[in-house]
Amino acid sequence: MASLQPVRGTHDLLPDEGRKHRHIADTARGLAARYGYEEVATPIFEFTEVFKRTLGDTSDVVTKEMYTFEDRSGDLITLRPEGTAGIARAVISGGLGQNLPLKFFYYGPMFRHERPQKGRLRQFHQIGVELLGVAAPLGDIEVIALGAHILDSLGILGRCKLELNTLGDVESRVAYRDVLVKYLSGHVDSLSEDSRERLNRNPLRVLDSKDEGDKRIVADAPAFGDYLTEAARDFFARVTDGLDALGIRYELNPRLVRGLDYYCHTAFEFTTDALGAQGTVLAGGRYDGLIETMGGPATAGVGWAAGVERLAMLAEGTQAPVRPIAVIPIGGAAEAAALKLTFDLRQAGFSIDLGFSGNLSRRMKRANKLDAVCAIILGEDEIAKGVATIRDMASGEQTTVPLGEIAAHLARHR
RNA sequence: GCGGGCGUAGCUCAGUUGGUUAGAGCGCCAGAUUGUGGAUCUGGAUGUCGUGGGUUCGAUUCCCAUCGCUCGCCCCA
């Protein structure tokens, strides 16, 4: 702790990158609103139990990545590693289930104690949406369409592909889990150590293993598709039909398994190969059992989350900084007048930069660096005549304007 | 959590086969221009050579540890 370094895996969002984040958040928020999803913000910490219960005791996120601490009242608190659990909790504690369906958008920091890498931080930001109370495939379709729409608006849909799978309903999963465990148990000696562990805790995850040996075994495993109930199969077919109808392209990936335990039916993931090892850009799925698991009424849910830092690395656009008008006093006598003019113009809705010090040349340089649209120059000559000189920074053209008419003269820059 | 690479000015990087004053470009500051920015020219300031320890007459250079970044594994957004 000798040197002043930021905590590992955290970093400062300075103006340049901050504007990029805002561009992404604003784009997403705007489109979400167009689909009827309103922004909500839940606390960034919750009782640890909220995440333990919802994410599942077997997930890595819960077992080794949470920032958990005891607060001064002895409560066990966790910094949220993702957004869905907090929203589900809010739905229950606020009795929001009375007003289904609920359509929420969120944006904020998340915390996971992972090894930092490109596109993987310990404090990172996610945008996400949750649709609660819609059990029909139309919900899955809408949520995926919104995700695709946002990626498209950010100009990165073309570099992503949508992978899609179904995890079926509980009945399907129980049936499949049995045959899968039976099959894998027959090959237990050839499985990787990780997968042997998964076999006990969460066998579906073995399907997702990157180990070459595991892949060979998995290749001959019974297919989940054969064990789907008719209802689950039909549900998934209606989702894919809907995507087809909207012209949203996808690839079926039977190996796509979600890391968090609360998912069922549709699982999807927009991935890219432009980000190295961190290929997932926007991912989510259906989680019908979640709210009930937490002690609320049975409530259907679908949603997704996307990493803002990852989106920022892919997206080209950014929010342009505000171009100010520079007010430039020359000499001590003009400063009082400049101060007053500055604050009056700000009240009138203009974005004004009043350099804090320096002579005319220095202040002009500052105006130029800030990309000011124009400079209002106030010197002794001007003050004596009750006017100001307004210089258009692009053309260099200067006009003399009476002090009382400045606001009107600048109206187009408001 | 495991393995590989890297760490020199605000930024991008050169360099030192261990030896006195560590460099460039960009940026920054000042001047040419005490009432005019962007271009140009001139000058200037920068650094505990990531940190701590060891070897050595001497370490930015070699060794160890540590922190950070990075790539892969893992996990995921």
XYZ file of C-alpha atoms (C1' of nucleotides) in Angstrom:
491
model
C 0.000 0.000 0.000
C 3.085 2.197 -0.161
C 2.307 3.708 -3.515
C -0.912 5.279 -4.635
C -2.195 2.739 -7.053
C -5.809 2.031 -7.776
C -7.003 -1.295 -6.423
C -6.181 -4.100 -8.840
C -8.816 -4.506 -11.474
C -10.348 -1.076 -10.940
C -9.748 2.021 -12.920
C -10.614 5.661 -13.169
C -13.168 6.709 -15.727
C -11.670 9.928 -17.035
C -13.589 12.265 -19.357
C -12.655 10.611 -22.671
C -13.642 7.142 -21.626
C -16.502 8.480 -19.552
C -18.063 10.005 -22.647
C -17.727 6.710 -24.440
C -19.503 4.933 -21.607
C -22.204 7.572 -21.612
C -22.667 7.157 -25.346
C -23.238 3.464 -24.819
C -25.487 3.898 -21.804
C -27.497 6.654 -23.479
C -27.933 4.658 -26.671
C -29.068 1.624 -24.716
C -31.294 3.619 -22.389
C -32.941 5.407 -25.300
C -33.695 2.220 -27.199
C -34.822 0.439 -24.046
C -37.287 3.268 -23.463
C -38.538 2.853 -27.019
C -39.320 -0.772 -26.165
C -40.972 0.299 -22.928
C -38.158 -0.551 -20.509
C -37.664 2.102 -17.850
C -34.492 2.612 -15.921
C -34.227 1.421 -12.361
C -31.311 1.405 -9.957
C -30.986 -1.046 -7.122
C -28.300 -0.804 -4.420
C -24.807 -1.897 -5.324
C -24.704 -4.027 -2.200
C -27.211 -6.513 -0.869
C -27.329 -9.114 1.836
C -25.024 -11.899 0.731
C -27.952 -14.269 0.887
C -29.579 -12.517 -2.096
C -26.780 -13.641 -4.386
C -26.131 -17.000 -2.754
C -29.719 -18.048 -3.158
C -30.170 -16.850 -6.695
C -26.910 -17.520 -8.446
C -26.616 -21.023 -7.103
C -24.076 -22.437 -4.727
C -22.126 -24.072 -7.501
C -21.382 -21.074 -9.670
C -17.874 -19.672 -9.652
C -19.282 -16.216 -9.185
C -20.666 -17.184 -5.799
C -18.033 -19.630 -4.686
C -14.944 -17.598 -5.378
C -15.578 -14.200 -6.886
C -17.791 -12.210 -4.562
C -16.705 -9.203 -2.549
C -18.298 -10.107 0.758
C -17.802 -8.429 4.107
C -19.410 -8.027 7.466
C -20.605 -4.490 8.065
C -20.604 -2.640 11.378
C -23.900 -4.118 12.428
C -22.654 -7.621 11.773
C -24.683 -8.150 8.617
C -23.117 -10.150 5.827
C -23.032 -7.894 2.793
C -21.922 -8.496 -0.802
C -21.065 -6.034 -3.544
C -23.313 -7.071 -6.399
C -21.620 -9.301 -8.980
C -24.521 -8.897 -11.412
C -27.793 -7.072 -11.707
C -30.623 -9.564 -11.938
C -30.651 -10.759 -8.333
C -31.028 -7.244 -6.970
C -33.901 -6.483 -9.287
C -35.629 -9.738 -8.392
C -35.202 -8.840 -4.733
C -36.620 -5.377 -5.363
C -39.628 -6.880 -7.081
C -40.311 -9.013 -4.044
C -39.594 -6.437 -1.360
C -41.558 -3.756 -3.158
C -44.518 -5.978 -3.945
C -44.100 -5.045 -7.603
C -45.525 -8.380 -8.667
C -48.911 -6.686 -8.492
C -48.145 -4.783 -11.672
C -46.865 -7.352 -14.081
C -45.448 -7.254 -16.594
C -42.474 -5.197 -15.458
C -39.942 -3.931 -17.954
C -36.714 -2.626 -16.488
C -33.437 -1.273 -17.812
C -30.407 -0.787 -15.594
C -26.867 0.533 -15.813
C -24.236 0.444 -13.139
C -21.085 -1.003 -11.620
C -20.672 -4.683 -10.760
C -17.927 -6.350 -8.747
C -16.192 -9.684 -9.176
C -12.889 -10.770 -7.752
C -11.452 -12.284 -10.912
C -8.020 -12.084 -12.404
C -8.054 -8.885 -14.447
C -7.536 -9.099 -18.161
C -8.460 -7.150 -21.224
C -12.214 -6.754 -21.023
C -12.304 -8.212 -17.540
C -12.148 -5.947 -14.518
C -12.982 -6.332 -10.872
C -15.192 -3.305 -10.959
C -16.921 -3.146 -14.302
C -20.161 -1.775 -15.659
C -23.137 -3.511 -17.100
C -26.232 -2.434 -18.883
C -29.098 -4.865 -18.813
C -32.806 -5.380 -19.174
C -35.270 -7.556 -17.314
C -38.764 -8.483 -18.438
C -40.809 -9.945 -15.600
C -44.173 -11.634 -15.720
C -44.183 -12.699 -19.351
C -44.057 -16.455 -19.707
C -44.620 -16.462 -23.461
C -41.873 -16.804 -26.081
C -42.762 -13.324 -27.234
C -40.893 -12.084 -24.168
C -37.699 -13.868 -25.164
C -38.023 -12.523 -28.678
C -38.540 -8.932 -27.555
C -35.622 -8.988 -25.186
C -33.257 -10.483 -27.773
C -34.493 -8.047 -30.394
C -33.787 -5.142 -28.071
C -30.276 -6.457 -27.463
C -29.657 -6.795 -31.188
C -31.079 -3.337 -31.792
C -28.721 -1.781 -29.255
C -25.687 -3.583 -30.662
C -26.715 -2.464 -34.117
C -27.069 1.159 -33.017
C -23.608 0.987 -31.515
C -22.306 -0.320 -34.820
C -21.077 -3.627 -33.486
C -23.799 -6.083 -34.408
C -21.902 -6.915 -37.592
C -18.935 -8.134 -35.611
C -21.057 -10.266 -33.314
C -22.884 -13.494 -33.772
C -25.883 -14.590 -31.789
C -25.678 -18.047 -30.309
C -28.841 -19.633 -29.099
C -29.799 -22.677 -27.105
C -32.586 -23.947 -24.938
C -32.097 -25.314 -21.473
C -35.656 -26.618 -21.519
C -38.045 -26.709 -18.601
C -37.426 -28.396 -15.285
C -38.882 -31.683 -16.457
C -36.622 -31.756 -19.505
C -33.574 -30.879 -17.495
C -34.152 -33.489 -14.839
C -34.613 -36.162 -17.475
C -31.552 -35.066 -19.418
C -29.427 -34.592 -16.367
C -29.969 -38.233 -15.499
C -28.891 -39.605 -18.848
C -26.022 -37.183 -19.101
C -24.658 -38.114 -15.698
C -25.039 -41.777 -16.593
C -23.167 -41.256 -19.850
C -20.403 -39.129 -18.361
C -19.940 -41.458 -15.429
C -19.023 -44.129 -17.948
C -16.130 -41.934 -19.085
C -15.164 -40.473 -15.786
C -11.556 -41.626 -16.056
C -11.032 -39.692 -19.279
C -12.647 -36.480 -18.101
C -10.585 -33.492 -17.061
C -10.305 -32.786 -13.375
C -12.558 -29.730 -13.683
C -15.202 -31.717 -15.453
C -15.140 -34.495 -12.895
C -15.870 -31.813 -10.347
C -18.666 -30.396 -12.505
C -20.144 -33.840 -12.913
C -21.112 -33.765 -9.263
C -22.110 -30.171 -8.913
C -23.483 -29.030 -12.236
C -23.165 -31.664 -14.945
C -24.603 -29.502 -17.710
C -21.510 -27.354 -17.469
C -19.401 -30.229 -18.720
C -21.003 -29.639 -22.128
C -19.309 -26.280 -22.204
C -15.826 -27.572 -21.380
C -12.962 -26.334 -23.536
C -10.771 -29.284 -22.678
C -10.019 -31.231 -25.875
C -10.489 -34.595 -24.230
C -13.770 -33.482 -22.743
C -14.892 -32.195 -26.099
C -14.401 -35.616 -27.655
C -16.444 -37.247 -24.931
C -19.112 -34.571 -25.077
C -19.376 -34.951 -28.845
C -20.890 -38.404 -28.412
C -23.018 -37.508 -25.425
C -26.756 -37.829 -25.719
C -28.240 -34.643 -27.143
C -30.323 -32.448 -24.934
C -32.691 -31.912 -27.826
C -33.820 -35.520 -27.635
C -34.917 -35.122 -24.046
C -36.889 -31.916 -24.323
C -40.524 -32.209 -23.425
C -42.916 -31.329 -26.165
C -43.802 -28.103 -24.389
C -40.160 -27.057 -24.123
C -39.512 -27.948 -27.726
C -42.534 -25.968 -28.838
C -41.497 -22.992 -26.725
C -38.083 -22.878 -28.318
C -39.523 -23.273 -31.800
C -41.709 -20.240 -31.252
C -38.701 -18.232 -30.116
C -36.690 -19.129 -33.206
C -39.710 -18.518 -35.458
C -40.043 -15.070 -33.970
C -36.375 -14.275 -34.526
C -36.661 -15.530 -38.083
C -39.659 -13.283 -38.636
C -37.653 -10.285 -37.405
C -34.684 -11.196 -39.551
C -32.414 -11.680 -36.533
C -29.756 -14.204 -37.442
C -28.539 -16.763 -34.961
C -26.659 -20.003 -34.692
C -27.919 -22.867 -32.607
C -25.296 -23.938 -30.141
C -26.326 -26.970 -28.106
C -23.219 -26.490 -25.940
C -24.275 -23.060 -24.766
C -24.868 -23.369 -21.049
C -25.303 -20.470 -18.693
C -22.919 -20.011 -15.795
C -25.592 -18.940 -13.379
C -28.033 -21.497 -12.102
C -31.317 -19.683 -12.475
C -31.689 -19.965 -16.224
C -34.193 -22.146 -18.101
C -35.516 -22.353 -21.638
C -33.835 -19.781 -23.862
C -30.145 -19.045 -23.368
C -28.416 -16.673 -25.731
C -25.135 -14.935 -26.165
C -23.866 -12.329 -28.587
C -20.171 -13.096 -29.012
C -17.285 -11.609 -30.926
C -13.776 -12.737 -31.724
C -12.512 -9.157 -31.656
C -11.931 -9.144 -27.914
C -9.489 -11.991 -27.360
C -10.446 -14.381 -24.626
C -13.416 -12.302 -23.540
C -15.772 -13.078 -26.373
C -19.088 -12.533 -24.687
C -20.571 -9.135 -25.337
C -24.203 -9.464 -24.349
C -25.719 -12.535 -22.781
C -28.806 -13.665 -20.994
C -31.762 -15.961 -20.974
C -34.956 -16.952 -19.278
C -35.124 -17.401 -15.517
C -38.683 -18.356 -14.648
C -37.823 -19.957 -11.318
C -35.732 -17.165 -9.881
C -38.220 -15.073 -7.972
C -39.885 -18.117 -6.496
C -36.490 -19.419 -5.393
C -36.051 -16.180 -3.486
C -39.364 -16.611 -1.705
C -41.587 -14.527 -3.950
C -44.539 -15.564 -6.079
C -43.798 -17.686 -9.134
C -42.912 -15.091 -11.764
C -41.590 -15.582 -15.259
C -38.530 -13.579 -16.281
C -36.182 -13.035 -19.212
C -33.293 -10.642 -19.486
C -29.744 -10.007 -20.471
C -26.710 -8.033 -19.426
C -23.853 -6.571 -21.433
C -20.440 -5.354 -20.328
C -20.031 -1.657 -20.994
C -16.212 -1.798 -21.078
C -16.389 -4.537 -23.703
C -18.961 -2.616 -25.721
C -16.761 0.455 -25.453
C -13.824 -1.431 -26.957
C -15.936 -2.433 -29.932
C -18.068 0.646 -30.501
C -16.683 3.447 -32.605
C -18.938 6.273 -31.558
C -18.582 8.425 -28.513
C -20.465 11.314 -27.052
C -19.014 14.559 -28.339
C -17.912 16.915 -25.598
C -19.984 20.066 -25.235
C -18.519 22.919 -27.253
C -18.490 25.940 -24.992
C -18.451 29.648 -25.646
C -15.353 31.242 -24.147
C -15.643 34.476 -22.227
C -12.327 36.316 -22.274
C -11.741 39.401 -20.134
C -8.699 41.559 -20.768
C -7.376 43.319 -17.722
C -8.571 43.381 -14.130
C -11.300 45.905 -14.766
C -13.019 43.615 -17.238
C -13.025 40.583 -14.980
C -15.993 41.613 -12.902
C -18.033 42.305 -16.025
C -16.920 38.984 -17.539
C -17.886 37.096 -14.397
C -21.342 38.616 -14.411
C -21.802 38.013 -18.135
C -20.655 34.404 -17.759
C -23.175 33.606 -15.078
C -25.999 35.418 -16.863
C -25.337 33.465 -20.046
C -25.202 30.190 -18.124
C -28.563 31.068 -16.596
C -29.799 31.679 -20.114
C -28.778 28.163 -21.090
C -25.394 28.634 -22.739
C -22.362 26.516 -21.999
C -19.662 28.998 -21.034
C -15.999 28.596 -20.244
C -14.418 31.388 -18.254
C -10.691 30.743 -18.157
C -9.406 31.284 -14.650
C -6.314 33.239 -15.563
C -3.997 34.364 -18.317
C -3.655 37.041 -20.903
C -5.621 37.217 -24.123
C -3.301 34.969 -26.059
C -3.337 32.316 -23.387
C -7.075 32.410 -23.047
C -7.545 32.188 -26.798
C -5.379 29.074 -26.763
C -7.578 27.601 -24.105
C -10.701 28.485 -26.079
C -9.198 26.760 -29.076
C -8.278 23.657 -27.122
C -11.803 23.389 -25.750
C -13.096 23.653 -29.318
C -15.138 26.705 -28.355
C -17.636 27.825 -30.969
C -16.836 31.447 -30.335
C -15.071 33.773 -27.933
C -16.604 36.780 -26.258
C -13.837 39.290 -25.732
C -14.322 41.957 -23.082
C -11.620 44.591 -22.827
C -11.490 48.165 -21.664
C -12.449 49.420 -25.132
C -15.547 47.252 -25.177
C -16.593 48.060 -21.630
C -16.308 51.776 -22.291
C -18.747 51.385 -25.172
C -21.027 48.847 -23.486
C -20.279 46.178 -26.090
C -18.379 42.924 -26.484
C -16.358 41.553 -29.375
C -17.569 38.166 -30.476
C -15.110 36.103 -32.450
C -16.249 33.108 -34.436
C -13.540 30.550 -33.756
C -13.942 28.750 -37.065
C -13.927 31.736 -39.430
C -12.071 34.227 -37.268
C -14.741 36.768 -38.075
C -15.342 39.329 -35.313
C -18.452 41.367 -34.648
C -19.216 44.023 -32.081
C -22.395 43.370 -30.146
C -24.036 45.493 -27.429
C -23.884 43.689 -24.066
C -27.652 43.476 -23.852
C -27.915 41.672 -27.184
C -25.335 38.976 -26.656
C -27.806 36.265 -25.724
C -29.907 36.945 -28.797
C -26.830 37.089 -30.993
C -25.640 33.698 -29.706
C -29.072 32.072 -29.742
C -28.041 29.463 -32.285
C -25.310 28.182 -29.960
C -27.603 27.490 -27.044
C -6.715 -19.759 -8.743
C -2.643 -21.672 -12.658
C 1.096 -20.680 -16.695
C 3.863 -17.163 -20.362
C 5.382 -11.951 -21.707
C 6.161 -6.982 -20.113
C 7.074 -2.511 -16.584
C 12.406 3.658 -18.862
C 9.263 11.349 -18.956
C 1.995 12.924 -18.893
C 1.671 9.433 -23.667
C 4.205 6.111 -27.477
C 8.797 4.037 -27.288
C 14.533 3.858 -27.994
C 18.867 2.725 -24.955
C 22.487 0.738 -21.370
C 27.053 -6.660 -23.619
C 26.955 -3.676 -15.310
C 30.654 2.217 -15.367
C 30.586 9.155 -14.554
C 25.604 14.125 -16.790
C 19.390 8.188 -19.364
C 17.340 9.790 -24.945
C 13.554 10.731 -29.207
C 8.684 11.945 -30.945
C 4.082 13.696 -29.218
C 2.133 16.574 -25.295
C 3.246 20.500 -21.603
C 5.454 25.483 -20.351
C 7.758 30.087 -22.150
C 9.150 33.427 -26.122
C 8.798 35.310 -31.342
C 3.208 38.123 -30.858
C 2.409 43.246 -23.336
C -5.752 43.052 -27.465
C -6.275 37.569 -30.551
C -6.272 30.719 -30.972
C -5.330 26.867 -34.737
C 0.311 26.826 -38.635
C 5.697 27.768 -38.052
C 10.255 28.774 -35.515
C 13.260 29.216 -30.903
C 14.080 27.905 -25.990
C 12.675 25.138 -21.332
C 11.023 21.499 -17.639
C 10.431 16.855 -16.797
C 12.082 10.578 -14.746
C 12.860 7.687 -7.078
C 14.488 3.452 -15.375
C 7.257 -0.017 -11.156
C 8.596 -1.124 -5.681
C 11.662 -3.716 -1.968
C 15.797 -6.624 -1.132
C 20.362 -9.284 -2.864
C 25.114 -9.870 -5.742
C 28.969 -6.133 -6.976
C 34.049 -1.288 -6.041
C 29.648 0.236 -8.886
C 22.873 -1.998 -10.738
C 18.103 1.272 -14.714
C 21.015 -3.188 -16.721
C 22.219 -9.494 -13.295
C 19.338 -12.464 -9.275
C 15.073 -12.944 -5.846
C 10.573 -11.198 -4.076
C 6.530 -8.030 -4.660
C 2.951 -4.858 -7.121
C 0.768 -3.618 -11.718
C -0.355 -4.423 -16.889
C -0.856 -8.019 -20.666
C -1.752 -12.935 -23.235
C -3.522 -17.969 -22.530
C -6.205 -21.375 -19.043
C -10.404 -20.805 -15.977
C -14.717 -17.943 -15.545
C -17.908 -14.676 -17.548
C -20.374 -9.250 -19.301
